[in-house]
Amino acid sequence: MEKANPKTELKSKEINFIDIFEIKKELKGLFIGKNLYYEEKVDSTNILARDLASKGVKNGSVVIADYQQKGRGRSGKLWASPCGCNIYISIILRPKFNPETAQGMTILAAVSVADAIVEITSLQPQIKWPNDILINSKKVSGILTEMSTQNMTIEYIVVGIGINVNVPKEGLDTDIKDIATSLMIESKIKNSSDSLINRNKLIASILNKFDKYYEMFLSTGLSAVLEQYQKYFGMMGKKIEINTKGKIVEGQVVGIDSKGALLLKTGENGLDKIVSGEIYF
Ligand code: BTN
């Protein structure tokens, strides 16, 4: 058996451990992440966050895990969540705004993740509407936002973020190997560097960005956040097919409206506003 180089091993271990103190040290925001809950292993950080939220934990609390046994993706799919390499976090919000406005939180999270990737790596992320983060056209991160309402008011929102950070190519599930990637895989292609990405710094950066955009959103609405979203939006002019509420719509992407809905040119003069859906290129 090959002998491990103690120096390399120590470095990769340091980077590979989620360290709440290191994350806290980097936090600059006013309230996102002031309460951090860390569990090594959970079914899903979103499930734990919903549970904590229903028990009354503070606005801005964040759940972090190293490993999810039942990581949840959009449309009832599973989110592959191996241990020791990726990011699984859920942010709990208790806003006073209208439930219809909650869709904006997904936009906010997507921009925060993209900004953080730019800050911590040398990669160029793109956003596939509404909330997939791609690197070189492959998915590296997904967001699952869930909400609980009572009498038309928001009880809580949980914004779940999953990022493939240091998972190697052989660690990706076979069914997603061709469409998914990780930050480390892409960094290796770009710089041929094998070094691991510091998950603690990346988590702190996401929470700092989210805190900043959330403040902006509360004071001026979604417009400033959407401006940033447009910078990462890689779909303008593309012809797409989208499954929206069980119906397939074909069209050309012509923009995003002020609430984050996708604007599609359909046929000669048609314009469809898509609020939710799954895009097939
Ligand atoms: C998608 O399908 O694109 C959304 C994936 C969201 C995964 C994250 S990982 C942290 C949080 N907990 C979950 O169970 N899901 C979200």
CSV table of C-alpha atoms and ligand atoms in Angstrom, one decimal:
chain,number,residue,atom,x,y,z
A,1,MET,CA,0.0,0.0,0.0
A,2,GLU,CA,1.2,3.5,-0.8
A,3,LYS,CA,2.3,5.5,2.2
A,4,ALA,CA,0.4,8.7,2.7
A,5,ASN,CA,2.3,11.9,2.8
A,6,PRO,CA,1.5,13.3,6.3
A,7,LYS,CA,1.6,16.9,5.1
A,8,THR,CA,-0.8,16.4,2.2
A,9,GLU,CA,-3.0,14.2,4.4
A,10,LEU,CA,-3.1,16.8,7.2
A,11,LYS,CA,-4.0,19.6,4.7
A,12,SER,CA,-6.8,17.6,3.0
A,13,LYS,CA,-8.2,16.7,6.4
A,14,GLU,CA,-8.2,20.2,7.7
A,15,ILE,CA,-9.9,21.4,4.6
A,16,ASN,CA,-12.3,18.5,4.5
A,17,PHE,CA,-13.7,18.9,8.0
A,18,ILE,CA,-16.7,21.1,8.4
A,19,ASP,CA,-15.6,23.4,11.2
A,20,ILE,CA,-18.3,25.6,12.7
A,21,PHE,CA,-15.8,27.9,14.4
A,22,GLU,CA,-14.0,28.5,11.1
A,23,ILE,CA,-17.3,29.3,9.5
A,24,LYS,CA,-18.3,31.7,12.3
A,25,LYS,CA,-15.0,33.5,12.2
A,26,GLU,CA,-15.7,34.4,8.6
A,27,LEU,CA,-19.3,35.6,9.0
A,28,LYS,CA,-19.8,39.3,8.4
A,29,GLY,CA,-23.5,39.5,8.1
A,30,LEU,CA,-26.1,40.8,10.4
A,31,PHE,CA,-28.2,37.8,11.0
A,32,ILE,CA,-27.9,34.9,8.5
A,33,GLY,CA,-25.9,32.2,10.3
A,34,LYS,CA,-25.8,33.8,13.7
A,35,ASN,CA,-27.3,30.5,14.9
A,36,LEU,CA,-25.6,27.5,13.3
A,37,TYR,CA,-26.7,23.9,13.8
A,38,TYR,CA,-24.2,21.3,12.7
A,39,GLU,CA,-24.9,17.5,12.4
A,40,GLU,CA,-22.5,15.1,10.9
A,41,LYS,CA,-25.3,12.9,9.5
A,42,VAL,CA,-29.0,13.8,8.8
A,43,ASP,CA,-31.7,12.5,6.6
A,44,SER,CA,-32.0,15.9,5.0
A,45,THR,CA,-31.0,19.4,6.2
A,46,ASN,CA,-34.3,20.7,4.8
A,47,ILE,CA,-36.2,18.2,7.0
A,48,LEU,CA,-34.2,19.1,10.1
A,49,ALA,CA,-34.6,22.8,9.3
A,50,ARG,CA,-38.4,22.5,8.9
A,51,ASP,CA,-38.5,20.6,12.2
A,52,LEU,CA,-36.4,23.3,14.0
A,53,ALA,CA,-38.4,26.1,12.4
A,54,SER,CA,-41.7,24.6,13.6
A,55,LYS,CA,-40.2,24.5,17.1
A,56,GLY,CA,-39.5,28.2,16.8
A,57,VAL,CA,-35.8,28.7,16.1
A,58,LYS,CA,-34.6,32.2,15.2
A,59,ASN,CA,-34.9,33.9,11.8
A,60,GLY,CA,-31.6,33.4,9.9
A,61,SER,CA,-30.7,30.1,11.6
A,62,VAL,CA,-28.7,27.7,9.4
A,63,VAL,CA,-28.5,23.9,9.4
A,64,ILE,CA,-25.3,22.3,8.1
A,65,ALA,CA,-24.5,18.6,7.6
A,66,ASP,CA,-21.6,16.6,6.3
A,67,TYR,CA,-23.8,13.8,5.0
A,68,GLN,CA,-27.4,13.4,4.0
A,69,GLN,CA,-29.0,9.9,3.9
A,70,LYS,CA,-32.2,11.2,2.1
A,71,GLY,CA,-31.0,14.4,0.4
A,72,ARG,CA,-34.0,15.9,-1.4
A,73,GLY,CA,-34.0,17.4,-4.8
A,74,ARG,CA,-36.6,19.2,-6.8
A,75,SER,CA,-39.6,17.3,-8.3
A,76,GLY,CA,-39.4,14.6,-5.7
A,77,LYS,CA,-35.9,13.5,-6.9
A,78,LEU,CA,-33.1,12.4,-4.6
A,79,TRP,CA,-30.0,14.6,-4.1
A,80,ALA,CA,-26.9,12.5,-4.0
A,81,SER,CA,-25.1,13.5,-0.8
A,82,PRO,CA,-21.9,11.7,0.0
A,83,CYS,CA,-19.9,12.5,3.1
A,84,GLY,CA,-16.7,14.4,3.6
A,85,CYS,CA,-16.7,16.4,0.4
A,86,ASN,CA,-19.8,18.5,-0.4
A,87,ILE,CA,-22.0,21.2,1.0
A,88,TYR,CA,-25.5,20.7,2.3
A,89,ILE,CA,-27.1,23.6,4.1
A,90,SER,CA,-30.6,25.0,4.8
A,91,ILE,CA,-31.3,28.6,5.8
A,92,ILE,CA,-34.4,29.2,7.9
A,93,LEU,CA,-36.3,32.5,7.3
A,94,ARG,CA,-39.3,34.0,9.0
A,95,PRO,CA,-40.2,36.9,6.8
A,96,LYS,CA,-43.2,39.2,7.1
A,97,PHE,CA,-43.7,39.5,3.3
A,98,ASN,CA,-46.4,38.0,1.2
A,99,PRO,CA,-46.1,34.2,0.4
A,100,GLU,CA,-46.1,35.1,-3.4
A,101,THR,CA,-42.8,37.0,-2.9
A,102,ALA,CA,-41.1,33.9,-1.4
A,103,GLN,CA,-40.1,32.7,-4.9
A,104,GLY,CA,-37.5,35.5,-4.8
A,105,MET,CA,-35.6,33.6,-2.1
A,106,THR,CA,-34.5,31.0,-4.6
A,107,ILE,CA,-33.2,33.7,-6.9
A,108,LEU,CA,-31.4,35.2,-4.0
A,109,ALA,CA,-29.8,31.9,-3.1
A,110,ALA,CA,-28.7,31.2,-6.7
A,111,VAL,CA,-27.0,34.6,-6.9
A,112,SER,CA,-25.3,34.0,-3.5
A,113,VAL,CA,-24.0,30.6,-4.5
A,114,ALA,CA,-22.7,32.0,-7.8
A,115,ASP,CA,-21.0,35.0,-6.2
A,116,ALA,CA,-19.4,32.7,-3.5
A,117,ILE,CA,-18.0,30.3,-6.2
A,118,VAL,CA,-16.5,33.4,-8.0
A,119,GLU,CA,-15.0,34.6,-4.7
A,120,ILE,CA,-13.5,31.2,-3.5
A,121,THR,CA,-12.5,29.6,-6.8
A,122,SER,CA,-11.4,30.8,-10.3
A,123,LEU,CA,-14.5,29.3,-12.0
A,124,GLN,CA,-17.2,31.0,-13.9
A,125,PRO,CA,-20.6,29.8,-12.9
A,126,GLN,CA,-23.8,30.2,-14.9
A,127,ILE,CA,-27.4,30.1,-13.7
A,128,LYS,CA,-29.9,27.8,-15.4
A,129,TRP,CA,-33.3,29.2,-14.6
A,130,PRO,CA,-34.6,29.2,-12.0
A,131,ASN,CA,-31.8,27.9,-9.7
A,132,ASP,CA,-29.4,25.4,-11.1
A,133,ILE,CA,-25.7,26.5,-11.0
A,134,LEU,CA,-23.7,25.2,-13.8
A,135,ILE,CA,-20.0,25.2,-14.6
A,136,ASN,CA,-19.1,24.5,-18.2
A,137,SER,CA,-22.8,23.5,-18.8
A,138,LYS,CA,-22.8,20.8,-16.0
A,139,LYS,CA,-24.7,21.1,-12.8
A,140,VAL,CA,-22.7,21.8,-9.7
A,141,SER,CA,-25.4,23.1,-7.3
A,142,GLY,CA,-29.1,22.9,-6.8
A,143,ILE,CA,-31.6,24.8,-4.5
A,144,LEU,CA,-34.8,23.5,-2.9
A,145,THR,CA,-36.9,26.2,-1.3
A,146,GLU,CA,-39.8,25.1,0.9
A,147,MET,CA,-42.4,27.2,2.7
A,148,SER,CA,-45.0,26.7,5.5
A,149,THR,CA,-47.9,29.1,5.5
A,150,GLN,CA,-50.8,29.7,7.9
A,151,ASN,CA,-53.8,31.9,7.0
A,152,MET,CA,-52.0,33.3,4.0
A,153,THR,CA,-49.0,34.4,6.0
A,154,ILE,CA,-45.5,32.8,6.0
A,155,GLU,CA,-44.7,30.7,9.1
A,156,TYR,CA,-41.2,30.0,7.8
A,157,ILE,CA,-39.2,29.4,4.6
A,158,VAL,CA,-36.4,26.9,4.3
A,159,VAL,CA,-33.8,27.5,1.5
A,160,GLY,CA,-31.8,24.3,1.0
A,161,ILE,CA,-28.6,24.5,-0.9
A,162,GLY,CA,-26.5,21.6,-2.2
A,163,ILE,CA,-23.1,22.0,-3.9
A,164,ASN,CA,-20.8,19.4,-5.3
A,165,VAL,CA,-17.6,20.7,-4.0
A,166,ASN,CA,-14.8,18.1,-3.7
A,167,VAL,CA,-16.5,15.0,-4.9
A,168,PRO,CA,-14.3,13.3,-7.5
A,169,LYS,CA,-15.6,12.2,-10.9
A,170,GLU,CA,-15.8,8.6,-9.8
A,171,GLY,CA,-17.9,9.7,-6.8
A,172,LEU,CA,-20.7,11.0,-9.0
A,173,ASP,CA,-23.7,8.7,-9.4
A,174,THR,CA,-23.7,6.9,-12.8
A,175,ASP,CA,-27.1,8.4,-13.7
A,176,ILE,CA,-25.8,12.0,-13.3
A,177,LYS,CA,-22.2,11.5,-14.4
A,178,ASP,CA,-22.7,13.2,-17.8
A,179,ILE,CA,-24.7,16.2,-16.6
A,180,ALA,CA,-23.2,16.9,-13.2
A,181,THR,CA,-19.8,18.0,-12.0
A,182,SER,CA,-18.0,19.4,-8.9
A,183,LEU,CA,-16.0,22.5,-8.2
A,184,MET,CA,-12.9,20.4,-7.7
A,185,ILE,CA,-13.3,18.5,-11.0
A,186,GLU,CA,-13.7,21.8,-12.9
A,187,SER,CA,-10.8,23.5,-11.1
A,188,LYS,CA,-8.6,20.5,-12.0
A,189,ILE,CA,-9.6,20.8,-15.7
A,190,LYS,CA,-8.9,24.6,-15.6
A,191,ASN,CA,-5.7,24.7,-13.5
A,192,SER,CA,-4.7,21.0,-13.4
A,193,SER,CA,-4.5,21.6,-9.7
A,194,ASP,CA,-5.6,18.8,-7.4
A,195,SER,CA,-6.2,20.9,-4.3
A,196,LEU,CA,-9.4,20.6,-2.4
A,197,ILE,CA,-11.7,23.6,-2.0
A,198,ASN,CA,-12.3,24.8,1.5
A,199,ARG,CA,-15.9,24.0,2.4
A,200,ASN,CA,-15.9,26.2,5.5
A,201,LYS,CA,-14.8,29.3,3.5
A,202,LEU,CA,-17.4,28.6,0.8
A,203,ILE,CA,-20.2,28.1,3.3
A,204,ALA,CA,-19.3,31.4,5.1
A,205,SER,CA,-19.1,33.2,1.7
A,206,ILE,CA,-22.6,32.0,0.7
A,207,LEU,CA,-24.1,33.0,4.0
A,208,ASN,CA,-22.4,36.5,3.8
A,209,LYS,CA,-23.7,37.0,0.3
A,210,PHE,CA,-27.2,35.8,1.3
A,211,ASP,CA,-27.2,38.1,4.2
A,212,LYS,CA,-26.3,41.1,2.0
A,213,TYR,CA,-28.9,40.2,-0.7
A,214,TYR,CA,-31.6,39.6,1.8
A,215,GLU,CA,-31.1,43.1,3.3
A,216,MET,CA,-31.2,44.5,-0.2
A,217,PHE,CA,-34.4,42.5,-0.9
A,218,LEU,CA,-36.1,43.7,2.2
A,219,SER,CA,-35.2,47.4,1.6
A,220,THR,CA,-35.6,47.7,-2.2
A,221,GLY,CA,-37.2,44.4,-3.5
A,222,LEU,CA,-35.8,42.0,-6.0
A,223,SER,CA,-34.5,44.4,-8.7
A,224,ALA,CA,-31.0,44.8,-7.4
A,225,VAL,CA,-30.6,41.0,-6.9
A,226,LEU,CA,-32.0,40.4,-10.4
A,227,GLU,CA,-29.4,42.7,-11.9
A,228,GLN,CA,-26.7,40.4,-10.5
A,229,TYR,CA,-28.7,37.3,-11.5
A,230,GLN,CA,-28.6,38.5,-15.1
A,231,LYS,CA,-24.8,38.5,-15.0
A,232,TYR,CA,-24.8,34.7,-14.5
A,233,PHE,CA,-27.9,34.0,-16.6
A,234,GLY,CA,-26.7,31.8,-19.4
A,235,MET,CA,-29.9,31.3,-21.3
A,236,MET,CA,-30.8,34.4,-23.1
A,237,GLY,CA,-31.9,33.8,-26.7
A,238,LYS,CA,-31.8,30.0,-26.3
A,239,LYS,CA,-34.6,27.8,-27.7
A,240,ILE,CA,-35.8,25.6,-24.9
A,241,GLU,CA,-38.5,23.1,-23.9
A,242,ILE,CA,-39.9,23.5,-20.4
A,243,ASN,CA,-42.2,21.2,-18.4
A,244,THR,CA,-44.4,23.6,-16.5
A,245,LYS,CA,-47.2,22.2,-14.4
A,246,GLY,CA,-47.2,19.0,-16.4
A,247,LYS,CA,-47.4,20.9,-19.8
A,248,ILE,CA,-44.5,21.1,-22.2
A,249,VAL,CA,-44.0,24.6,-23.6
A,250,GLU,CA,-41.4,25.4,-26.4
A,251,GLY,CA,-40.0,28.8,-27.0
A,252,GLN,CA,-37.1,31.2,-27.0
A,253,VAL,CA,-35.8,32.7,-23.8
A,254,VAL,CA,-36.2,36.5,-24.0
A,255,GLY,CA,-35.7,37.5,-20.3
A,256,ILE,CA,-36.6,37.4,-16.7
A,257,ASP,CA,-39.4,39.6,-15.3
A,258,SER,CA,-39.3,41.7,-12.1
A,259,LYS,CA,-40.5,38.8,-10.0
A,260,GLY,CA,-38.0,36.3,-11.4
A,261,ALA,CA,-40.4,34.5,-13.8
A,262,LEU,CA,-39.0,33.3,-17.1
A,263,LEU,CA,-40.2,35.1,-20.3
A,264,LEU,CA,-40.5,32.9,-23.3
A,265,LYS,CA,-41.3,33.9,-26.9
A,266,THR,CA,-43.6,31.3,-28.2
A,267,GLY,CA,-44.8,31.2,-31.9
A,268,GLU,CA,-44.9,34.4,-33.9
A,269,ASN,CA,-46.2,36.9,-31.3
A,270,GLY,CA,-46.8,34.9,-28.2
A,271,LEU,CA,-45.1,35.7,-24.9
A,272,ASP,CA,-45.4,33.2,-22.0
A,273,LYS,CA,-44.5,34.0,-18.4
A,274,ILE,CA,-43.3,30.8,-16.7
A,275,VAL,CA,-43.4,30.9,-12.9
A,276,SER,CA,-42.1,27.3,-12.3
A,277,GLY,CA,-40.8,24.4,-14.3
A,278,GLU,CA,-38.0,22.1,-15.4
A,279,ILE,CA,-36.1,23.1,-18.5
A,280,TYR,CA,-34.9,20.5,-21.1
A,281,PHE,CA,-32.4,22.1,-23.5
B,1,BTN,C1,-32.3,20.3,-7.1
B,1,BTN,O1,-32.9,19.3,-7.3
B,1,BTN,O2,-31.7,20.9,-7.9
B,1,BTN,C2,-32.3,20.8,-5.6
B,1,BTN,C3,-31.3,20.1,-4.8
B,1,BTN,C4,-31.3,20.7,-3.4
B,1,BTN,C5,-30.4,19.9,-2.5
B,1,BTN,C6,-30.2,20.5,-1.1
B,1,BTN,S1,-28.9,19.8,-0.2
B,1,BTN,C7,-29.3,20.7,1.2
B,1,BTN,C8,-30.9,20.7,1.2
B,1,BTN,N1,-31.4,19.5,1.9
B,1,BTN,C9,-32.0,18.7,1.1
B,1,BTN,O3,-32.5,17.6,1.4
B,1,BTN,N2,-32.0,19.2,-0.2
B,1,BTN,C10,-31.4,20.5,-0.2
